[in-house]
mmCIF file of C-alpha atoms in Angstrom:
data_model
loop_
_atom_site.group_PDB
_atom_site.id
_atom_site.type_symbol
_atom_site.label_atom_id
_atom_site.label_comp_id
_atom_site.label_asym_id
_atom_site.label_seq_id
_atom_site.Cartn_x
_atom_site.Cartn_y
_atom_site.Cartn_z
ATOM 1 C CA UNK A 1 -48.752 66.330 -7.166
ATOM 2 C CA UNK A 2 -50.857 64.647 -9.830
ATOM 3 C CA UNK A 3 -54.420 65.992 -10.055
ATOM 4 C CA UNK A 4 -56.987 63.257 -10.659
ATOM 5 C CA UNK A 5 -59.804 64.348 -12.984
ATOM 6 C CA UNK A 6 -63.220 62.911 -13.878
ATOM 7 C CA UNK A 7 -64.617 64.094 -17.236
ATOM 8 C CA UNK A 8 -68.422 64.381 -17.463
ATOM 9 C CA UNK A 9 -70.170 65.196 -20.754
ATOM 10 C CA UNK A 10 -73.041 63.571 -22.627
ATOM 11 C CA UNK A 11 -71.298 63.925 -26.010
ATOM 12 C CA UNK A 12 -68.800 61.120 -26.599
ATOM 13 C CA UNK A 13 -66.717 63.165 -29.018
ATOM 14 C CA UNK A 14 -66.335 65.931 -26.442
ATOM 15 C CA UNK A 15 -65.383 63.470 -23.706
ATOM 16 C CA UNK A 16 -62.844 61.791 -25.960
ATOM 17 C CA UNK A 17 -61.308 65.119 -26.891
ATOM 18 C CA UNK A 18 -61.051 66.267 -23.295
ATOM 19 C CA UNK A 19 -59.576 62.974 -22.144
ATOM 20 C CA UNK A 20 -56.966 63.141 -24.909
ATOM 21 C CA UNK A 21 -56.016 66.752 -24.205
ATOM 22 C CA UNK A 22 -55.857 66.376 -20.421
ATOM 23 C CA UNK A 23 -53.838 63.182 -20.661
ATOM 24 C CA UNK A 24 -51.079 65.183 -22.354
ATOM 25 C CA UNK A 25 -50.622 67.297 -19.216
ATOM 26 C CA UNK A 26 -47.940 65.775 -16.983
ATOM 27 C CA UNK A 27 -49.635 66.805 -13.745
ATOM 28 C CA UNK A 28 -53.163 65.701 -14.715
ATOM 29 C CA UNK A 29 -54.539 62.163 -14.686
ATOM 30 C CA UNK A 30 -57.977 61.307 -16.098
ATOM 31 C CA UNK A 31 -59.356 58.644 -13.754
ATOM 32 C CA UNK A 32 -62.717 58.208 -15.456
ATOM 33 C CA UNK A 33 -65.494 59.632 -17.571
ATOM 34 C CA UNK A 34 -69.284 59.760 -17.385
ATOM 35 C CA UNK A 35 -72.060 60.534 -19.881
ATOM 36 C CA UNK A 36 -74.613 61.938 -17.431
ATOM 37 C CA UNK A 37 -74.919 63.300 -13.913
ATOM 38 C CA UNK A 38 -76.080 60.056 -12.352
ATOM 39 C CA UNK A 39 -73.065 58.187 -13.697
ATOM 40 C CA UNK A 40 -70.857 61.043 -12.495
ATOM 41 C CA UNK A 41 -72.110 60.693 -8.911
ATOM 42 C CA UNK A 42 -71.401 56.954 -9.001
ATOM 43 C CA UNK A 43 -67.938 57.541 -10.466
ATOM 44 C CA UNK A 44 -67.050 60.109 -7.814
ATOM 45 C CA UNK A 45 -68.165 57.738 -5.051
ATOM 46 C CA UNK A 46 -65.962 55.044 -6.570
ATOM 47 C CA UNK A 47 -62.854 56.963 -7.628
ATOM 48 C CA UNK A 48 -62.987 60.170 -5.508
ATOM 49 C CA UNK A 49 -61.174 62.406 -8.026
ATOM 50 C CA UNK A 50 -59.688 65.771 -7.118
ATOM 51 C CA UNK A 51 -61.634 67.613 -9.817
ATOM 52 C CA UNK A 52 -64.814 66.875 -11.765
ATOM 53 C CA UNK A 53 -65.007 68.595 -15.162
ATOM 54 C CA UNK A 54 -68.787 68.900 -15.412
ATOM 55 C CA UNK A 55 -71.135 69.654 -18.303
ATOM 56 C CA UNK A 56 -74.471 71.221 -17.346
ATOM 57 C CA UNK A 57 -77.226 69.976 -19.640
ATOM 58 C CA UNK A 58 -77.241 66.183 -19.739
ATOM 59 C CA UNK A 59 -79.821 63.386 -19.663
ATOM 60 C CA UNK A 60 -80.859 61.378 -16.578
ATOM 61 C CA UNK A 61 -79.396 63.833 -14.054
ATOM 62 C CA UNK A 62 -78.258 67.310 -15.081
ATOM 63 C CA UNK A 63 -74.997 68.957 -14.132
ATOM 64 C CA UNK A 64 -76.215 71.252 -11.314
ATOM 65 C CA UNK A 65 -78.066 68.401 -9.585
ATOM 66 C CA UNK A 66 -75.046 66.132 -9.853
ATOM 67 C CA UNK A 67 -72.811 68.946 -8.621
ATOM 68 C CA UNK A 68 -74.945 69.464 -5.527
ATOM 69 C CA UNK A 69 -74.899 65.736 -4.748
ATOM 70 C CA UNK A 70 -71.154 65.452 -5.282
ATOM 71 C CA UNK A 71 -70.196 68.482 -3.210
ATOM 72 C CA UNK A 72 -72.523 67.394 -0.387
ATOM 73 C CA UNK A 73 -71.066 63.875 -0.231
ATOM 74 C CA UNK A 74 -67.465 64.811 -1.069
ATOM 75 C CA UNK A 75 -66.781 68.442 -0.130
ATOM 76 C CA UNK A 76 -63.094 67.980 -0.923
ATOM 77 C CA UNK A 77 -63.898 67.278 -4.595
ATOM 78 C CA UNK A 78 -63.864 70.434 -6.732
ATOM 79 C CA UNK A 79 -66.404 70.753 -9.543
ATOM 80 C CA UNK A 80 -65.371 72.819 -12.559
ATOM 81 C CA UNK A 81 -68.170 73.489 -15.034
ATOM 82 C CA UNK A 82 -67.316 73.318 -18.735
ATOM 83 C CA UNK A 83 -70.374 74.066 -20.829
ATOM 84 C CA UNK A 84 -71.702 75.736 -23.941
ATOM 85 C CA UNK A 85 -74.045 77.932 -21.903
ATOM 86 C CA UNK A 86 -73.040 81.255 -20.333
ATOM 87 C CA UNK A 87 -76.439 82.737 -19.506
ATOM 88 C CA UNK A 88 -77.033 84.172 -16.048
ATOM 89 C CA UNK A 89 -79.379 81.419 -14.910
ATOM 90 C CA UNK A 90 -76.942 78.640 -15.821
ATOM 91 C CA UNK A 91 -74.040 80.394 -14.096
ATOM 92 C CA UNK A 92 -75.875 81.169 -10.869
ATOM 93 C CA UNK A 93 -77.497 77.731 -10.692
ATOM 94 C CA UNK A 94 -74.119 76.016 -11.059
ATOM 95 C CA UNK A 95 -72.457 78.190 -8.427
ATOM 96 C CA UNK A 96 -75.285 77.719 -5.968
ATOM 97 C CA UNK A 97 -74.987 73.970 -6.486
ATOM 98 C CA UNK A 98 -71.374 74.185 -5.344
ATOM 99 C CA UNK A 99 -69.301 74.538 -8.510
ATOM 100 C CA UNK A 100 -65.934 76.117 -7.807
ATOM 101 C CA UNK A 101 -65.310 77.318 -11.344
ATOM 102 C CA UNK A 102 -67.100 77.957 -14.624
ATOM 103 C CA UNK A 103 -65.711 77.881 -18.166
ATOM 104 C CA UNK A 104 -67.381 77.862 -21.550
ATOM 105 C CA UNK A 105 -66.363 75.419 -24.254
ATOM 106 C CA UNK A 106 -64.627 78.244 -26.081
ATOM 107 C CA UNK A 107 -61.800 77.756 -23.569
ATOM 108 C CA UNK A 108 -58.552 76.353 -24.922
ATOM 109 C CA UNK A 109 -56.626 73.436 -23.474
ATOM 110 C CA UNK A 110 -54.221 75.670 -21.563
ATOM 111 C CA UNK A 111 -57.091 77.626 -19.983
ATOM 112 C CA UNK A 112 -58.900 74.411 -19.027
ATOM 113 C CA UNK A 113 -55.766 72.894 -17.505
ATOM 114 C CA UNK A 114 -55.016 76.110 -15.610
ATOM 115 C CA UNK A 115 -58.580 76.207 -14.259
ATOM 116 C CA UNK A 116 -58.354 72.570 -13.132
ATOM 117 C CA UNK A 117 -55.163 73.348 -11.214
ATOM 118 C CA UNK A 118 -56.788 76.407 -9.660
ATOM 119 C CA UNK A 119 -59.901 74.658 -8.356
ATOM 120 C CA UNK A 120 -57.833 71.687 -7.194
ATOM 121 C CA UNK A 121 -55.842 74.077 -4.999
ATOM 122 C CA UNK A 122 -59.012 75.536 -3.471
ATOM 123 C CA UNK A 123 -59.400 78.611 -5.642
ATOM 124 C CA UNK A 124 -62.420 79.700 -7.662
ATOM 125 C CA UNK A 125 -61.988 80.500 -11.331
ATOM 126 C CA UNK A 126 -64.137 81.862 -14.164
ATOM 127 C CA UNK A 127 -63.449 82.856 -17.708
ATOM 128 C CA UNK A 128 -63.626 86.558 -18.488
ATOM 129 C CA UNK A 129 -67.128 86.457 -19.952
ATOM 130 C CA UNK A 130 -68.610 84.615 -16.986
ATOM 131 C CA UNK A 131 -66.880 86.877 -14.467
ATOM 132 C CA UNK A 132 -68.200 89.975 -16.218
ATOM 133 C CA UNK A 133 -71.743 88.609 -16.250
ATOM 134 C CA UNK A 134 -71.597 87.828 -12.537
ATOM 135 C CA UNK A 135 -70.481 91.327 -11.684
ATOM 136 C CA UNK A 136 -73.014 92.899 -14.071
ATOM 137 C CA UNK A 137 -75.849 90.874 -12.612
ATOM 138 C CA UNK A 138 -75.037 91.792 -9.025
ATOM 139 C CA UNK A 139 -74.615 95.409 -10.040
ATOM 140 C CA UNK A 140 -78.081 95.387 -11.592
ATOM 141 C CA UNK A 141 -76.801 95.770 -15.137
ATOM 142 C CA UNK A 142 -78.727 94.700 -18.195
ATOM 143 C CA UNK A 143 -78.371 91.093 -19.222
ATOM 144 C CA UNK A 144 -79.717 89.314 -22.290
ATOM 145 C CA UNK A 145 -81.020 86.364 -20.281
ATOM 146 C CA UNK A 146 -81.832 87.531 -16.748
ATOM 147 C CA UNK A 147 -82.132 84.982 -13.972
ATOM 148 C CA UNK A 148 -83.921 85.297 -10.634
ATOM 149 C CA UNK A 149 -81.968 87.741 -8.503
ATOM 150 C CA UNK A 150 -79.567 86.105 -6.056
ATOM 151 C CA UNK A 151 -80.058 86.593 -2.360
ATOM 152 C CA UNK A 152 -78.815 89.940 -1.119
ATOM 153 C CA UNK A 153 -75.379 89.729 0.498
ATOM 154 C CA UNK A 154 -76.640 90.276 4.047
ATOM 155 C CA UNK A 155 -75.158 88.925 7.230
ATOM 156 C CA UNK A 156 -71.661 88.842 5.786
ATOM 157 C CA UNK A 157 -70.096 89.360 9.188
ATOM 158 C CA UNK A 158 -71.775 86.170 10.405
ATOM 159 C CA UNK A 159 -71.065 84.180 7.238
ATOM 160 C CA UNK A 160 -67.411 85.263 7.117
ATOM 161 C CA UNK A 161 -66.412 85.642 10.786
ATOM 162 C CA UNK A 162 -62.746 86.330 9.962
ATOM 163 C CA UNK A 163 -63.727 89.676 8.427
ATOM 164 C CA UNK A 164 -63.790 92.843 10.480
ATOM 165 C CA UNK A 165 -67.003 94.922 10.311
ATOM 166 C CA UNK A 166 -65.350 97.343 7.870
ATOM 167 C CA UNK A 167 -64.044 94.499 5.672
ATOM 168 C CA UNK A 168 -67.566 93.037 5.593
ATOM 169 C CA UNK A 169 -68.901 96.434 4.483
ATOM 170 C CA UNK A 170 -66.362 96.494 1.659
ATOM 171 C CA UNK A 171 -67.184 92.911 0.611
ATOM 172 C CA UNK A 172 -70.893 93.728 0.489
ATOM 173 C CA UNK A 173 -70.222 96.604 -1.878
ATOM 174 C CA UNK A 174 -67.906 94.485 -4.024
ATOM 175 C CA UNK A 175 -70.769 91.979 -4.338
ATOM 176 C CA UNK A 176 -73.056 94.828 -5.402
ATOM 177 C CA UNK A 177 -70.643 95.754 -8.192
ATOM 178 C CA UNK A 178 -69.226 98.947 -6.701
ATOM 179 C CA UNK A 179 -65.852 100.226 -7.873
ATOM 180 C CA UNK A 180 -63.169 101.274 -5.392
ATOM 181 C CA UNK A 181 -63.931 105.008 -5.844
ATOM 182 C CA UNK A 182 -67.650 104.324 -5.300
ATOM 183 C CA UNK A 183 -66.919 102.306 -2.158
ATOM 184 C CA UNK A 184 -64.636 105.077 -0.903
ATOM 185 C CA UNK A 185 -67.383 107.672 -1.394
ATOM 186 C CA UNK A 186 -70.042 105.564 0.317
ATOM 187 C CA UNK A 187 -67.887 104.665 3.325
ATOM 188 C CA UNK A 188 -66.116 108.038 3.574
ATOM 189 C CA UNK A 189 -62.694 106.485 2.998
ATOM 190 C CA UNK A 190 -59.837 107.256 0.661
ATOM 191 C CA UNK A 191 -59.375 105.106 -2.446
ATOM 192 C CA UNK A 192 -55.975 103.766 -1.215
ATOM 193 C CA UNK A 193 -57.638 102.750 2.060
ATOM 194 C CA UNK A 194 -60.350 100.911 0.151
ATOM 195 C CA UNK A 195 -57.693 99.138 -1.929
ATOM 196 C CA UNK A 196 -56.041 98.024 1.300
ATOM 197 C CA UNK A 197 -59.352 96.679 2.626
ATOM 198 C CA UNK A 198 -60.024 94.882 -0.663
ATOM 199 C CA UNK A 199 -56.632 93.185 -0.478
ATOM 200 C CA UNK A 200 -57.305 92.134 3.122
ATOM 201 C CA UNK A 201 -60.718 90.723 2.157
ATOM 202 C CA UNK A 202 -59.226 88.756 -0.748
ATOM 203 C CA UNK A 203 -56.509 87.332 1.518
ATOM 204 C CA UNK A 204 -58.970 86.245 4.215
ATOM 205 C CA UNK A 205 -61.386 84.716 1.691
ATOM 206 C CA UNK A 206 -58.631 83.003 -0.283
ATOM 207 C CA UNK A 207 -59.603 84.680 -3.574
ATOM 208 C CA UNK A 208 -57.637 86.716 -6.080
ATOM 209 C CA UNK A 209 -60.260 88.644 -8.054
ATOM 210 C CA UNK A 210 -63.538 90.472 -7.527
ATOM 211 C CA UNK A 211 -65.327 87.832 -9.616
ATOM 212 C CA UNK A 212 -64.080 85.078 -7.291
ATOM 213 C CA UNK A 213 -65.227 87.085 -4.243
ATOM 214 C CA UNK A 214 -68.664 87.595 -5.801
ATOM 215 C CA UNK A 215 -68.978 83.883 -6.543
ATOM 216 C CA UNK A 216 -68.059 83.023 -2.954
ATOM 217 C CA UNK A 217 -70.764 85.357 -1.663
ATOM 218 C CA UNK A 218 -73.296 83.714 -3.998
ATOM 219 C CA UNK A 219 -72.389 80.220 -2.846
ATOM 220 C CA UNK A 220 -72.329 80.972 0.872
#
């Protein structure tokens, strides 16, 4: 299946480079480009791509605002952020707006293409730096650019009804940054049992990593 991509960035040289690189991938098709968030919303309404590769800081309408509008009007369209900024506030704002993935512009063409395929298939994806910052923030770790604390992961049983009460307890502790041994100690379980619960949670949520699970909790 060919994945149809819209490239959004206010810098023409960046857009041109991305369009050129993505066009070399046999399973990716660039269906359009936009220089700001407002133009991106119009382009999505017109072309309905599978994935929007979205910059964050742009004139007219910024990336998070455009992301929120796009995901509200076209929930089947996946937004993948590609930006220079990896501070906590930028990451959390983008995820709350509905972005399904977050990369910095240090990412190479293979990583970008892999991330596009991942979000197009319904997965969430983050580069290593972003994933580490998400986990550190939820765990209460120090961060060079702290953002307002995200809502506590309460009511997970209601928000994720497929989870059993014990699986919801495990997910809450994953979102708080607990390791498997820490979860085992808190819930009076063995570490292998916790690993089993973690695997069950990942399967039910459709995620593959702790960072993806944390991002899903933030967005929900």
